[in-house]
Short mmCIF file of N, CA, C and O in Angstrom, two decimals:
data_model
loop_
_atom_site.label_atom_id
_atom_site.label_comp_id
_atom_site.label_asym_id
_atom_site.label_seq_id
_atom_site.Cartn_x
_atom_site.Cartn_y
_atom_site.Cartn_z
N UNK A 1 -13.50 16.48 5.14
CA UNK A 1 -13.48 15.42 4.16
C UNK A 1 -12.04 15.03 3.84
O UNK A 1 -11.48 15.71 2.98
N UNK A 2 -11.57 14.35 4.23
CA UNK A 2 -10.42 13.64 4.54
C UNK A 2 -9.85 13.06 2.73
O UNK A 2 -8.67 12.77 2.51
N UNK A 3 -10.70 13.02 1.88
CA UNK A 3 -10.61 12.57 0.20
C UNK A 3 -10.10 13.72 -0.43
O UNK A 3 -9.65 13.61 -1.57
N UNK A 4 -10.09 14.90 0.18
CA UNK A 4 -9.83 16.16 -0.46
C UNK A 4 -8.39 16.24 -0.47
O UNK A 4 -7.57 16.29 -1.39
N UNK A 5 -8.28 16.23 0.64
CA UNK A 5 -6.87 16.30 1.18
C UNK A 5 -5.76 15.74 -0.43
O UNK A 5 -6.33 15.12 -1.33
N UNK A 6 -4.63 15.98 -0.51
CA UNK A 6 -3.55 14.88 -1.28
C UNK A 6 -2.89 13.89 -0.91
O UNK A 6 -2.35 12.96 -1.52
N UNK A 7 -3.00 14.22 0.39
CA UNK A 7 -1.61 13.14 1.21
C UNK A 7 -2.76 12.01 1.32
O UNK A 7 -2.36 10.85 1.48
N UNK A 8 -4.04 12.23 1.25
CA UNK A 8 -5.13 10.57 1.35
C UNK A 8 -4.77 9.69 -0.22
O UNK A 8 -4.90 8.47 -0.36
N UNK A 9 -4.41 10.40 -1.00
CA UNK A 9 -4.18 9.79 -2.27
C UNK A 9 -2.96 9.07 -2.70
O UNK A 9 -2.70 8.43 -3.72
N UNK A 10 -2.13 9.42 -1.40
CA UNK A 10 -0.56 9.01 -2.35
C UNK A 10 -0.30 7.47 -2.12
O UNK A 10 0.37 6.76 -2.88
N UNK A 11 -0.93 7.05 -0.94
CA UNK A 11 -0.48 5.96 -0.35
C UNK A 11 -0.90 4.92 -1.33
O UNK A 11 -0.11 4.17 -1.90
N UNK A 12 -2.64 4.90 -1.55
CA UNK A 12 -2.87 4.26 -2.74
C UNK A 12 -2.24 4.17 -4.24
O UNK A 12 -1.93 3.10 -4.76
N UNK A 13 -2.07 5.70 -5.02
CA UNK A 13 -1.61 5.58 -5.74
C UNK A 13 0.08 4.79 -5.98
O UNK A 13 0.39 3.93 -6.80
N UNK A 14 0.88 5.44 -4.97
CA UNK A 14 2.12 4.38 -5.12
C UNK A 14 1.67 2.87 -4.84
O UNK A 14 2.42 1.96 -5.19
N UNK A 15 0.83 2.68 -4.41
CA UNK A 15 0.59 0.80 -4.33
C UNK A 15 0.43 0.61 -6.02
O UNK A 15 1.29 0.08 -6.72
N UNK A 16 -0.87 1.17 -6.50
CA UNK A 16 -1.14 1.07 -8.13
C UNK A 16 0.01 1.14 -8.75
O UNK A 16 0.14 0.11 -9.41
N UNK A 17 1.03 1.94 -8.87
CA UNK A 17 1.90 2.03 -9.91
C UNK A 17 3.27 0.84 -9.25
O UNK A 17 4.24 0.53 -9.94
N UNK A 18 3.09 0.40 -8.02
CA UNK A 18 4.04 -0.55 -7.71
C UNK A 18 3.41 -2.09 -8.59
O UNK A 18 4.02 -2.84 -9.36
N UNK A 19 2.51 -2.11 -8.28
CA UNK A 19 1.50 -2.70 -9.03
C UNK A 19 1.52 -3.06 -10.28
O UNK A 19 1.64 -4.23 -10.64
N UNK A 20 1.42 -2.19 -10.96
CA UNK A 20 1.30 -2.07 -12.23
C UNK A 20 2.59 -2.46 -12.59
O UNK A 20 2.74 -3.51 -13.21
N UNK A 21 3.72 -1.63 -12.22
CA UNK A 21 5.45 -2.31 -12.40
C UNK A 21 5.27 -3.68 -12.78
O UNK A 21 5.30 -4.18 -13.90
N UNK A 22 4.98 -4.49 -11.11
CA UNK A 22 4.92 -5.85 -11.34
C UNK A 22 4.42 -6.40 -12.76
O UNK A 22 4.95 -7.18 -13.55
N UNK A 23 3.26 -5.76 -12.79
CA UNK A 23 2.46 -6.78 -13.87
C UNK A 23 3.13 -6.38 -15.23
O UNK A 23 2.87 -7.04 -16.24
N UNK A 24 4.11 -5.18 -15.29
CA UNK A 24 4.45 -5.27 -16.77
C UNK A 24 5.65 -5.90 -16.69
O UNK A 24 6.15 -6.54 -17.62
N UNK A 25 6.19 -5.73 -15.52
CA UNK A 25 7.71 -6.84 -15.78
C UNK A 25 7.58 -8.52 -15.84
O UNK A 25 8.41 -9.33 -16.27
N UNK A 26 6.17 -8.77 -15.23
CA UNK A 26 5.78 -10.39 -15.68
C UNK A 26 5.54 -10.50 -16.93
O UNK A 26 5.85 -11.52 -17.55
N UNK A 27 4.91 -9.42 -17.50
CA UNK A 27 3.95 -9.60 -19.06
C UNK A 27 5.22 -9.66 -19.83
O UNK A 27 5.51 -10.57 -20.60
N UNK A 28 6.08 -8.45 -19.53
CA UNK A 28 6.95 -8.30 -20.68
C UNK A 28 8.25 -9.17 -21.01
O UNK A 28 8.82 -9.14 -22.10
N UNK A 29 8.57 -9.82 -20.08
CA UNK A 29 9.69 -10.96 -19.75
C UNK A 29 9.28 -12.36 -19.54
O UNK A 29 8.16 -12.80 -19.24
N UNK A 30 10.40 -12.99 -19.74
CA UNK A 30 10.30 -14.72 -19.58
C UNK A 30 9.77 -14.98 -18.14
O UNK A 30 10.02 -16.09 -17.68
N UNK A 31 9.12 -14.17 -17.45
CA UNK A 31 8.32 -14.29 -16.12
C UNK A 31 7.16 -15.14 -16.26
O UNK A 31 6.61 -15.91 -15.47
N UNK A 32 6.92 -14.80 -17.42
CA UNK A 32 4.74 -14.65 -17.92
C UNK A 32 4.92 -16.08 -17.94
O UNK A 32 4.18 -16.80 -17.26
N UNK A 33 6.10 -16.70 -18.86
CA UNK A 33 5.49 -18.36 -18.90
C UNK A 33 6.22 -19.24 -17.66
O UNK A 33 6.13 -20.46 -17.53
N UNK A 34 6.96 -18.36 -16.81
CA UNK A 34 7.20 -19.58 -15.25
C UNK A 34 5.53 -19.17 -14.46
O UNK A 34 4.67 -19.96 -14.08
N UNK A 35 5.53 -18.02 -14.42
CA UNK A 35 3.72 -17.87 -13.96
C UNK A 35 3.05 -18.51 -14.68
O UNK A 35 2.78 -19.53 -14.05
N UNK A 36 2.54 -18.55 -15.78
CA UNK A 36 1.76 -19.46 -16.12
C UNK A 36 1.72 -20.97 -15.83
O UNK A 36 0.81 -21.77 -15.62
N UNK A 37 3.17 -21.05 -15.91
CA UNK A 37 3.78 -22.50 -15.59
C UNK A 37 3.13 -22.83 -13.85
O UNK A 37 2.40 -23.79 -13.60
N UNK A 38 3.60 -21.78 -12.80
CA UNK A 38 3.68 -22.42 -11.57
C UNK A 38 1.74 -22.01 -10.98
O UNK A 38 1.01 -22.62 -10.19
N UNK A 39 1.61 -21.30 -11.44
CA UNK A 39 0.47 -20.67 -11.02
C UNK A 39 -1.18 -20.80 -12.32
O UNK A 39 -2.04 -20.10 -12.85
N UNK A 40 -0.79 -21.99 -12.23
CA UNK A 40 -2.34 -21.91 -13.82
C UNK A 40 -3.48 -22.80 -12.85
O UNK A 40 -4.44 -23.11 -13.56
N UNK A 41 -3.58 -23.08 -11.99
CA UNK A 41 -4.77 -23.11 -10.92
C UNK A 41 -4.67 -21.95 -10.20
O UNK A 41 -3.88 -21.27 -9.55
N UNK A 42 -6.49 -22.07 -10.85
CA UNK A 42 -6.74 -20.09 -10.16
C UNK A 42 -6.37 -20.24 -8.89
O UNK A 42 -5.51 -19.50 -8.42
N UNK A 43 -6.90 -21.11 -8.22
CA UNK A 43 -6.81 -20.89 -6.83
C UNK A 43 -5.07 -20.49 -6.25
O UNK A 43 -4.87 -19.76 -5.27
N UNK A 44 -4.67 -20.73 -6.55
CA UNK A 44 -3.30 -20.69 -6.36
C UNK A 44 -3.20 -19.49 -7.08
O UNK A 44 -2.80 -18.64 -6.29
N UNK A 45 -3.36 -19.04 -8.10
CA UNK A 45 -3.05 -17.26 -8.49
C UNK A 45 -3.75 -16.60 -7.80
O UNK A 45 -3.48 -15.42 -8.01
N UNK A 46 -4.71 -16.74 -6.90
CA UNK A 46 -5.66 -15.91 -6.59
C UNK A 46 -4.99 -15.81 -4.42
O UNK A 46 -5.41 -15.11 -3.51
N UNK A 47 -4.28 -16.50 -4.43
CA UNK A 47 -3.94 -16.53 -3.50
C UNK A 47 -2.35 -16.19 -3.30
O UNK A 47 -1.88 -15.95 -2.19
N UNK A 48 -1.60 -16.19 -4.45
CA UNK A 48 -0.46 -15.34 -4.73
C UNK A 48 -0.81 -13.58 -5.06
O UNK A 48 -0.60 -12.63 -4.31
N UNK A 49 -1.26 -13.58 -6.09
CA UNK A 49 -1.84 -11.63 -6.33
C UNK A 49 -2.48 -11.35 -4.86
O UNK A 49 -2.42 -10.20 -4.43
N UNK A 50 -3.21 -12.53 -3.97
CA UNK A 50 -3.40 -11.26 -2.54
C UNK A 50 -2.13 -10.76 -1.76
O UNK A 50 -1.89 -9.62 -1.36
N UNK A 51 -1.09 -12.37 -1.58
CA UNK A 51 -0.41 -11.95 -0.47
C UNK A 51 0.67 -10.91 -1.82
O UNK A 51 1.61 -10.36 -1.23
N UNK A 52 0.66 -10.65 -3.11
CA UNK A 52 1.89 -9.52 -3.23
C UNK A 52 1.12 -8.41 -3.01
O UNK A 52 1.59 -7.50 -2.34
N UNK A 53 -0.42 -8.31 -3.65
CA UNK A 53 -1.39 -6.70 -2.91
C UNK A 53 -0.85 -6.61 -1.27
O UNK A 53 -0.75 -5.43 -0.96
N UNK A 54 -0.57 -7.32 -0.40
CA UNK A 54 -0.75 -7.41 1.29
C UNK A 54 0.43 -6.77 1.00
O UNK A 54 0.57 -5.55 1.11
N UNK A 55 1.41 -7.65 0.59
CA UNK A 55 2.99 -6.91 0.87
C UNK A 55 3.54 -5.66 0.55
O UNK A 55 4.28 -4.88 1.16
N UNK A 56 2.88 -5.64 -0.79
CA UNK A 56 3.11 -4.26 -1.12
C UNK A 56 2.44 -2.94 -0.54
O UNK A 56 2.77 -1.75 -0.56
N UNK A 57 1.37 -3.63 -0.02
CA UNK A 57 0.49 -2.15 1.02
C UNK A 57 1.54 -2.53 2.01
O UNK A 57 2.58 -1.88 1.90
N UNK A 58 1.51 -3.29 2.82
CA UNK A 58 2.44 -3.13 3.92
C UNK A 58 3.63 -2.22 3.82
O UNK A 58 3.77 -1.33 4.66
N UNK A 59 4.43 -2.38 2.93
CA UNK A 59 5.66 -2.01 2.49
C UNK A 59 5.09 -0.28 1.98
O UNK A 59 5.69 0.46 2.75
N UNK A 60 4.72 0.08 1.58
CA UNK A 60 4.21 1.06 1.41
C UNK A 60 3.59 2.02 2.22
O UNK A 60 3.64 3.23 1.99
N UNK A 61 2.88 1.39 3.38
CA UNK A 61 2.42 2.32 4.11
C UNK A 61 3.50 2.39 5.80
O UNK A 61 3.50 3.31 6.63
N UNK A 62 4.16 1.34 5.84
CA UNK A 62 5.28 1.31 6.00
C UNK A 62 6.51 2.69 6.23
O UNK A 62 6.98 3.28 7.21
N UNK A 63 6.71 2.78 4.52
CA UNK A 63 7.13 3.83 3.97
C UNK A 63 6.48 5.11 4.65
O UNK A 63 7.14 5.55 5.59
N UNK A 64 5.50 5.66 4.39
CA UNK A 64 4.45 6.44 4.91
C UNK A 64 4.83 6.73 6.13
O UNK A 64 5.07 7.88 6.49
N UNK A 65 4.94 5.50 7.01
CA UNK A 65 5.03 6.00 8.51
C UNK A 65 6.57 6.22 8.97
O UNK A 65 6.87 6.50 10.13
N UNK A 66 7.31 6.10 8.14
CA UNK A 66 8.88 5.99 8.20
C UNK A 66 8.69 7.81 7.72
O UNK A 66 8.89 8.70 8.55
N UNK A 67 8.42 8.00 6.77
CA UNK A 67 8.32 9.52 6.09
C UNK A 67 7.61 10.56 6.97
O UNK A 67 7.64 11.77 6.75
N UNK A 68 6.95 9.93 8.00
CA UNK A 68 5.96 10.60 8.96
C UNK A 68 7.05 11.35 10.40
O UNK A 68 7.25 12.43 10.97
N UNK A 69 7.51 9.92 10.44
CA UNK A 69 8.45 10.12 11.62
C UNK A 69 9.62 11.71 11.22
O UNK A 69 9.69 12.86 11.67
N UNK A 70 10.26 11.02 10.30
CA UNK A 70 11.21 11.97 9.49
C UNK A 70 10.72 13.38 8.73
O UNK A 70 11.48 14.23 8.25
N UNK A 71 9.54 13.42 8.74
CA UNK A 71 8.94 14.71 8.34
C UNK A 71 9.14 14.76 6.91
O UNK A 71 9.13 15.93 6.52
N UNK A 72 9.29 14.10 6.19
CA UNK A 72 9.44 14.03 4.66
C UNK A 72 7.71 14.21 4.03
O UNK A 72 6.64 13.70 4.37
N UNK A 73 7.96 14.85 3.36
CA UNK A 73 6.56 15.01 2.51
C UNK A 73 5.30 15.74 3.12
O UNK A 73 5.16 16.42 4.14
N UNK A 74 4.50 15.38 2.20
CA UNK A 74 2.88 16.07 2.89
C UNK A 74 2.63 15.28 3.84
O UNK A 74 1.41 15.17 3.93
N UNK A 75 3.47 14.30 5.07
CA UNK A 75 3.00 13.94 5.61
C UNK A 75 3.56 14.33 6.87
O UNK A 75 4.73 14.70 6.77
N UNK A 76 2.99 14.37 8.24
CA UNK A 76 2.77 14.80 9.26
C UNK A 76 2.08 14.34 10.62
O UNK A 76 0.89 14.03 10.67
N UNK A 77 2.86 14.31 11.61
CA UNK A 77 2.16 13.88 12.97
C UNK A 77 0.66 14.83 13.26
O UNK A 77 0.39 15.95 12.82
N UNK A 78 0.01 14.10 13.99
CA UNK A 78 -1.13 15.16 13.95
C UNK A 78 -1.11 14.84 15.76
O UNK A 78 -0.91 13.74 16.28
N UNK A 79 -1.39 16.18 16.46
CA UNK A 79 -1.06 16.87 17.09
C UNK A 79 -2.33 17.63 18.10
O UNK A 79 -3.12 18.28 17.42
N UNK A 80 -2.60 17.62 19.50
CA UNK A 80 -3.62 18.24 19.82
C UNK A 80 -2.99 19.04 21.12
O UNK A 80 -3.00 18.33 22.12
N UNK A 81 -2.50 20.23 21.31
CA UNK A 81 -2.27 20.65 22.55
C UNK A 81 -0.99 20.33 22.73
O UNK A 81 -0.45 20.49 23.82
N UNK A 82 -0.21 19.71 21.40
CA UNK A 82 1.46 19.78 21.95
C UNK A 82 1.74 17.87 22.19
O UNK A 82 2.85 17.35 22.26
N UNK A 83 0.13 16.98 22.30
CA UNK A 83 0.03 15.65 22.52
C UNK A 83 -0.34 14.73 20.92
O UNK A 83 -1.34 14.84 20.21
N UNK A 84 0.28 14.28 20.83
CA UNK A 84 0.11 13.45 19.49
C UNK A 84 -0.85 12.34 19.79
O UNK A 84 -0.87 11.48 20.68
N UNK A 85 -1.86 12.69 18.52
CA UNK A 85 -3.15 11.64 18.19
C UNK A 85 -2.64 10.85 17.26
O UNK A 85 -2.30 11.26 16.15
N UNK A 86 -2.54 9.53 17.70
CA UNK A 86 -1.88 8.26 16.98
C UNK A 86 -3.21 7.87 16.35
O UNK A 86 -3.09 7.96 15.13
N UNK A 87 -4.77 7.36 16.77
CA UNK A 87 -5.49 7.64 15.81
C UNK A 87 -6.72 8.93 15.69
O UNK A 87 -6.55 9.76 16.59
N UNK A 88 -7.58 9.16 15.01
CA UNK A 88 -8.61 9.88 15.29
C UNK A 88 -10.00 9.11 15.46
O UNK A 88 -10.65 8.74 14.49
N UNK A 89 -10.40 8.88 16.88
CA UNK A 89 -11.58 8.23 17.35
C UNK A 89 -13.10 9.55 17.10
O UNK A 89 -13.09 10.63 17.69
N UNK A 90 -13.90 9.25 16.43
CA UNK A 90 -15.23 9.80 16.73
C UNK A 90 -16.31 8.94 17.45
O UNK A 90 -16.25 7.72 17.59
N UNK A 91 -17.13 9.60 17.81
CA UNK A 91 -18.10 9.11 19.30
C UNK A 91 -19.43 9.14 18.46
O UNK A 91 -20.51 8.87 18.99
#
């Protein structure tokens, strides 16, 4: 079960709290009313909050695979016989 693990949790959680950053440095600063200003058709907010969710996973998991290479953290090449499994396929 792959959810047990910690290293399945981190990637998400740093997106949330990158996340969350954002939204308090818009709320809490003269940000909130140029957003409101440039972005008050949903459609257009709803299509800005995806591509910064996209960027910031990108950038993040990114990170992850940069930390993978370098051996930093709970994270780790995974390995069969000395041959590295880039993904894990089941049949």
């Amino acid at each position: 079960m792959p959810w047990t693990h910690k290293s399945f949790w981190i990637g998400p959680l740093i997106i949330a709290a990158i996340l969350a950053i954002l939204a308090l440095l818009v709320n809490g600063t003269g940000l909130r009313k140029l957003y409101k200003q440039q972005l008050a058709e949903s459609r257009r907010e709803r299509l800005f909050l995806a591509s910064v969710g996209f960027f910031t996973a990108v950038a993040v998991i990114r990170g992850i695979t940069i930390a993978i290479h370098n051996d930093i953290g709970p994270f780790h090449n995974v390995e069969m016989h000395g041959r590295h499994i880039h993904h894990m396929l089941q049949r």
